XYZ file of C-alpha atoms in Angstrom:
335
model
C 95.720 82.011 115.525
C 97.847 82.375 118.578
C 101.182 83.026 116.819
C 99.878 85.847 114.611
C 100.858 88.571 117.120
C 104.468 87.256 117.133
C 104.595 86.864 113.274
C 107.255 89.063 111.712
C 105.783 90.722 108.627
C 108.023 92.532 106.168
C 107.765 96.376 106.151
C 106.822 96.415 102.422
C 105.401 94.005 99.843
C 103.327 93.934 96.638
C 99.689 93.100 96.104
C 100.021 90.216 93.553
C 99.711 91.044 89.921
C 102.629 92.191 87.764
C 102.862 93.269 84.119
C 104.079 91.105 81.260
C 104.102 87.357 80.829
C 107.627 86.185 81.804
C 107.439 84.286 85.111
C 111.184 84.252 85.739
C 111.446 88.015 85.176
C 108.565 88.685 87.533
C 110.060 86.431 90.259
C 113.327 88.012 89.835
C 111.847 91.547 90.189
C 109.731 90.621 93.194
C 112.459 88.856 95.123
C 115.027 91.488 94.200
C 112.697 94.319 95.403
C 111.396 92.671 98.630
C 114.257 90.743 100.165
C 112.272 90.286 103.443
C 108.686 89.885 102.187
C 108.409 88.616 98.576
C 105.230 87.294 97.056
C 104.134 84.855 94.381
C 103.593 87.077 91.273
C 100.470 86.735 89.114
C 100.637 87.633 85.422
C 97.127 88.189 84.022
C 98.486 89.570 80.702
C 99.102 85.968 79.650
C 95.298 85.518 79.213
C 92.412 83.533 80.723
C 93.689 81.245 83.470
C 96.328 83.749 84.494
C 93.670 86.252 85.648
C 92.935 86.139 89.350
C 89.538 84.427 88.966
C 90.804 81.876 86.512
C 93.934 81.208 88.619
C 91.903 80.512 91.709
C 89.282 78.476 89.840
C 92.199 76.286 88.671
C 92.943 75.605 92.411
C 89.419 74.337 93.259
C 88.926 70.683 94.120
C 86.182 68.762 92.372
C 84.744 71.913 90.829
C 85.831 73.022 87.364
C 85.352 76.217 85.312
C 85.829 77.176 81.703
C 85.908 80.457 79.869
C 82.637 81.665 78.185
C 82.088 85.016 76.422
C 80.539 86.303 79.594
C 83.322 85.094 81.935
C 84.189 81.974 83.946
C 81.406 79.374 84.158
C 81.321 75.988 86.010
C 81.656 72.953 83.835
C 81.476 69.144 84.386
C 85.163 68.288 83.996
C 88.556 69.942 83.881
C 89.095 71.241 80.375
C 91.735 73.294 78.540
C 91.180 76.402 80.635
C 91.669 74.511 83.902
C 94.783 72.828 82.605
C 96.166 76.143 81.409
C 95.477 77.852 84.754
C 97.276 75.035 86.544
C 100.216 75.046 84.149
C 100.733 78.742 84.641
C 100.554 78.533 88.397
C 103.135 75.767 88.173
C 105.346 77.876 86.006
C 105.095 80.764 88.509
C 106.001 78.477 91.420
C 108.991 77.095 89.497
C 110.290 80.647 89.028
C 109.650 81.672 92.630
C 111.362 78.550 93.875
C 114.375 79.303 91.754
C 114.843 82.786 93.256
C 114.072 81.863 96.868
C 116.742 79.193 97.467
C 117.513 79.099 101.234
C 114.957 81.905 101.906
C 113.668 81.770 105.489
C 111.332 84.760 105.936
C 107.673 85.716 105.321
C 106.373 84.924 101.823
C 102.965 85.857 100.538
C 100.733 83.915 98.229
C 97.383 85.167 96.902
C 94.010 83.619 96.016
C 90.552 85.041 95.404
C 88.303 84.864 98.499
C 85.016 82.932 98.611
C 82.690 85.912 98.071
C 84.490 87.640 95.188
C 84.741 84.090 93.596
C 80.957 83.551 94.165
C 80.227 86.943 92.483
C 82.425 86.135 89.506
C 81.948 82.466 88.753
C 78.773 81.610 86.766
C 76.459 78.665 87.284
C 75.347 76.785 84.210
C 72.366 79.091 83.821
C 74.671 82.088 83.508
C 73.872 83.638 86.915
C 76.581 84.097 89.495
C 77.072 81.375 92.034
C 76.201 84.169 94.516
C 72.526 83.545 93.526
C 72.515 80.098 95.046
C 73.407 79.629 98.810
C 74.156 75.989 98.185
C 76.532 76.785 95.449
C 78.257 79.382 97.713
C 78.725 76.707 100.372
C 80.077 74.147 97.820
C 82.424 76.761 96.355
C 83.768 77.739 99.760
C 84.401 74.131 100.735
C 86.182 73.433 97.415
C 88.285 76.606 97.859
C 89.337 75.485 101.383
C 90.526 72.133 100.016
C 92.316 73.786 97.057
C 94.066 76.317 99.210
C 95.246 73.574 101.621
C 96.885 71.731 98.660
C 98.355 74.965 97.295
C 99.902 75.905 100.620
C 101.366 72.485 101.055
C 102.924 72.757 97.587
C 104.538 76.072 98.401
C 105.801 74.783 101.717
C 107.310 71.794 99.943
C 109.118 73.962 97.401
C 110.256 76.773 99.783
C 110.556 74.989 103.126
C 112.133 77.913 104.956
C 109.335 80.375 104.064
C 106.756 81.508 106.645
C 103.651 81.720 104.534
C 101.197 84.545 104.527
C 97.956 83.824 102.755
C 96.251 86.819 101.017
C 92.506 86.479 100.148
C 91.529 88.972 97.435
C 87.988 90.224 98.070
C 87.372 93.279 95.857
C 83.676 92.416 95.473
C 83.030 91.863 99.266
C 81.399 95.320 99.888
C 79.125 94.829 96.803
C 78.099 91.389 98.144
C 77.257 92.833 101.515
C 75.264 95.743 99.927
C 73.363 93.767 97.283
C 75.269 95.628 94.476
C 76.380 92.596 92.424
C 74.450 92.647 89.063
C 72.486 89.742 87.645
C 73.317 88.230 84.312
C 70.760 90.574 82.580
C 72.317 93.615 84.134
C 68.963 95.061 85.013
C 68.769 93.780 88.612
C 71.138 93.069 91.421
C 71.510 89.931 93.603
C 70.144 90.130 97.086
C 72.607 91.222 99.817
C 74.060 88.259 101.657
C 73.511 88.209 105.396
C 76.622 89.651 107.229
C 76.800 86.677 109.594
C 76.894 84.202 106.698
C 79.543 86.317 104.962
C 81.607 86.399 108.145
C 81.168 82.670 108.904
C 82.179 81.628 105.363
C 85.276 83.870 105.503
C 86.154 82.460 108.880
C 86.024 78.881 107.443
C 88.442 79.868 104.569
C 90.758 81.866 106.834
C 91.167 78.883 109.148
C 92.648 76.733 106.312
C 96.000 78.452 106.978
C 96.736 76.927 110.412
C 100.411 77.942 110.710
C 100.457 81.579 109.587
C 98.487 84.751 109.200
C 95.843 85.649 106.598
C 95.549 89.059 105.104
C 92.345 90.092 103.231
C 92.817 92.450 100.444
C 90.302 94.852 98.845
C 91.032 97.907 96.727
C 87.297 98.902 96.747
C 85.864 101.667 98.985
C 84.261 100.887 102.398
C 86.379 97.832 103.377
C 84.519 96.136 106.336
C 87.444 96.189 108.619
C 85.460 95.050 111.792
C 83.939 92.101 109.899
C 87.281 90.990 108.554
C 88.823 91.156 111.961
C 86.034 89.066 113.490
C 86.489 86.513 110.690
C 90.070 85.966 111.815
C 92.058 88.137 109.345
C 95.396 89.036 110.946
C 95.822 91.917 108.404
C 93.761 93.985 106.022
C 95.130 95.309 102.711
C 93.422 98.317 101.101
C 93.845 101.320 98.871
C 94.780 104.115 101.304
C 93.376 106.879 98.969
C 89.908 105.503 99.325
C 89.712 105.857 103.171
C 87.416 108.489 104.633
C 87.158 109.676 108.226
C 84.077 107.298 108.528
C 86.718 104.487 108.595
C 88.647 106.008 111.461
C 86.990 104.246 114.303
C 87.119 100.768 112.616
C 90.824 101.298 111.733
C 91.646 102.464 115.286
C 89.929 99.391 116.833
C 91.654 97.074 114.326
C 95.067 98.410 115.085
C 94.516 98.300 118.848
C 93.323 94.687 118.485
C 96.630 93.845 116.746
C 95.410 93.785 113.156
C 98.181 94.763 110.792
C 97.405 97.328 107.989
C 98.725 96.797 104.522
C 98.490 100.465 103.396
C 98.265 100.812 99.616
C 99.945 104.280 99.091
C 101.866 103.858 95.900
C 99.838 104.277 92.688
C 99.224 101.063 90.780
C 99.503 102.643 87.279
C 102.214 104.663 85.631
C 102.617 108.236 86.859
C 104.992 110.402 88.851
C 106.083 109.051 92.174
C 106.368 111.536 95.139
C 109.289 111.372 97.468
C 109.068 108.309 99.823
C 108.270 110.409 102.882
C 105.455 112.121 100.949
C 103.911 108.673 100.031
C 103.415 107.843 103.736
C 102.441 111.343 104.911
C 98.777 110.322 104.953
C 99.555 107.275 107.153
C 101.246 109.533 109.684
C 98.370 111.922 109.561
C 95.906 109.104 110.224
C 97.986 107.925 113.166
C 97.891 111.425 114.785
C 94.112 111.698 114.128
C 93.557 108.320 115.847
C 95.864 109.279 118.756
C 97.970 106.145 118.166
C 101.582 105.920 119.405
C 104.002 106.837 116.564
C 106.397 104.057 117.590
C 103.632 101.554 116.724
C 103.720 102.532 113.081
C 106.504 100.213 111.948
C 104.963 97.393 113.945
C 101.451 97.850 112.551
C 102.023 98.914 108.936
C 103.236 97.156 105.715
C 103.473 99.521 102.727
C 102.188 98.342 99.310
C 101.017 99.632 96.036
C 97.390 100.802 95.982
C 96.367 97.697 93.988
C 97.931 95.195 91.636
C 100.418 96.322 88.956
C 98.988 94.413 85.986
C 98.162 97.680 84.220
C 101.570 99.252 84.798
C 104.511 99.288 82.498
C 107.367 96.921 83.579
C 109.676 99.853 84.360
C 107.128 101.587 86.464
C 106.287 98.349 88.321
C 109.995 97.950 89.275
C 110.140 101.595 90.402
C 106.839 101.293 92.380
C 107.978 98.213 94.293
C 111.341 99.906 95.128
C 109.428 102.952 96.160
C 107.347 100.953 98.590
C 110.571 99.742 100.298
C 111.903 103.345 100.621
C 108.498 104.654 101.870
C 108.447 101.910 104.537
C 111.980 102.808 105.588
C 110.887 106.520 105.890
C 108.036 105.470 108.114
C 110.261 103.413 110.392
C 113.028 106.019 110.581
C 110.742 108.952 111.193
C 107.370 107.867 112.548
C 106.557 111.405 113.749
């Protein structure tokens, strides 16, 4: 997308999930914490349909899923679980719209990406959709249509926002390595060819024609190069899981203009270091890669390590505020 390089991301934002079940309280916290890069909060504590798989399943077009004891499974028609997922999404959009009147900056919305969805959603036989290439294609196509409608709805409600679409792909590495377990638990599904994974991701990324797409994974070994080739303008990851093996891919990504959403603030309750300490590892990485310090603020958005659904409401508020202060520290003192 030609305008990605000119797109003005905020210096800090959240991942997506927040604790509790009050949509207005979550929207108020998010918009109050991130005045220049808020996001549409997800509240999985409300139950099935508010979780990330159920929420995205509710967005699908002409495909429907319901809750079974083993997880989300395709069904023939939209049932109670689909209606509940759509209702909660509408409630979250209502709350965000209320707290973003006249907002005209970047705004992030999240959905599960095609491969994590294929690893999580079950066919009628109980196996993951991942086991059936045709089902994977149908699922990706349905997701594209659902995301198009969702993005149109957010634009209608918050017309001044410049939308950033985040695709959550925590299972992507497992899909590429053949590590997703079958229903029996005794075997794993065959690894999906990297070119197919990349092509499918590219098709979904291209749904967002007027803004950038960030792909998020808080699993180890994020495939930075593959995501960049698939068209992701940014990659979001848990910074603590990086190893020096990732250096080359990260360096190439930054030099190609890919933005890094560095997850440096813990996602669960615990002591927070001083803001400068939280981004010390990012500065160290920059020096190791030989990158220009002045590029840091242009290339990095500071986030929690993962979603905050498992945190206390008080810690979640403090963690988001800490991200903002850590980003400021990075901008003020890139060395």
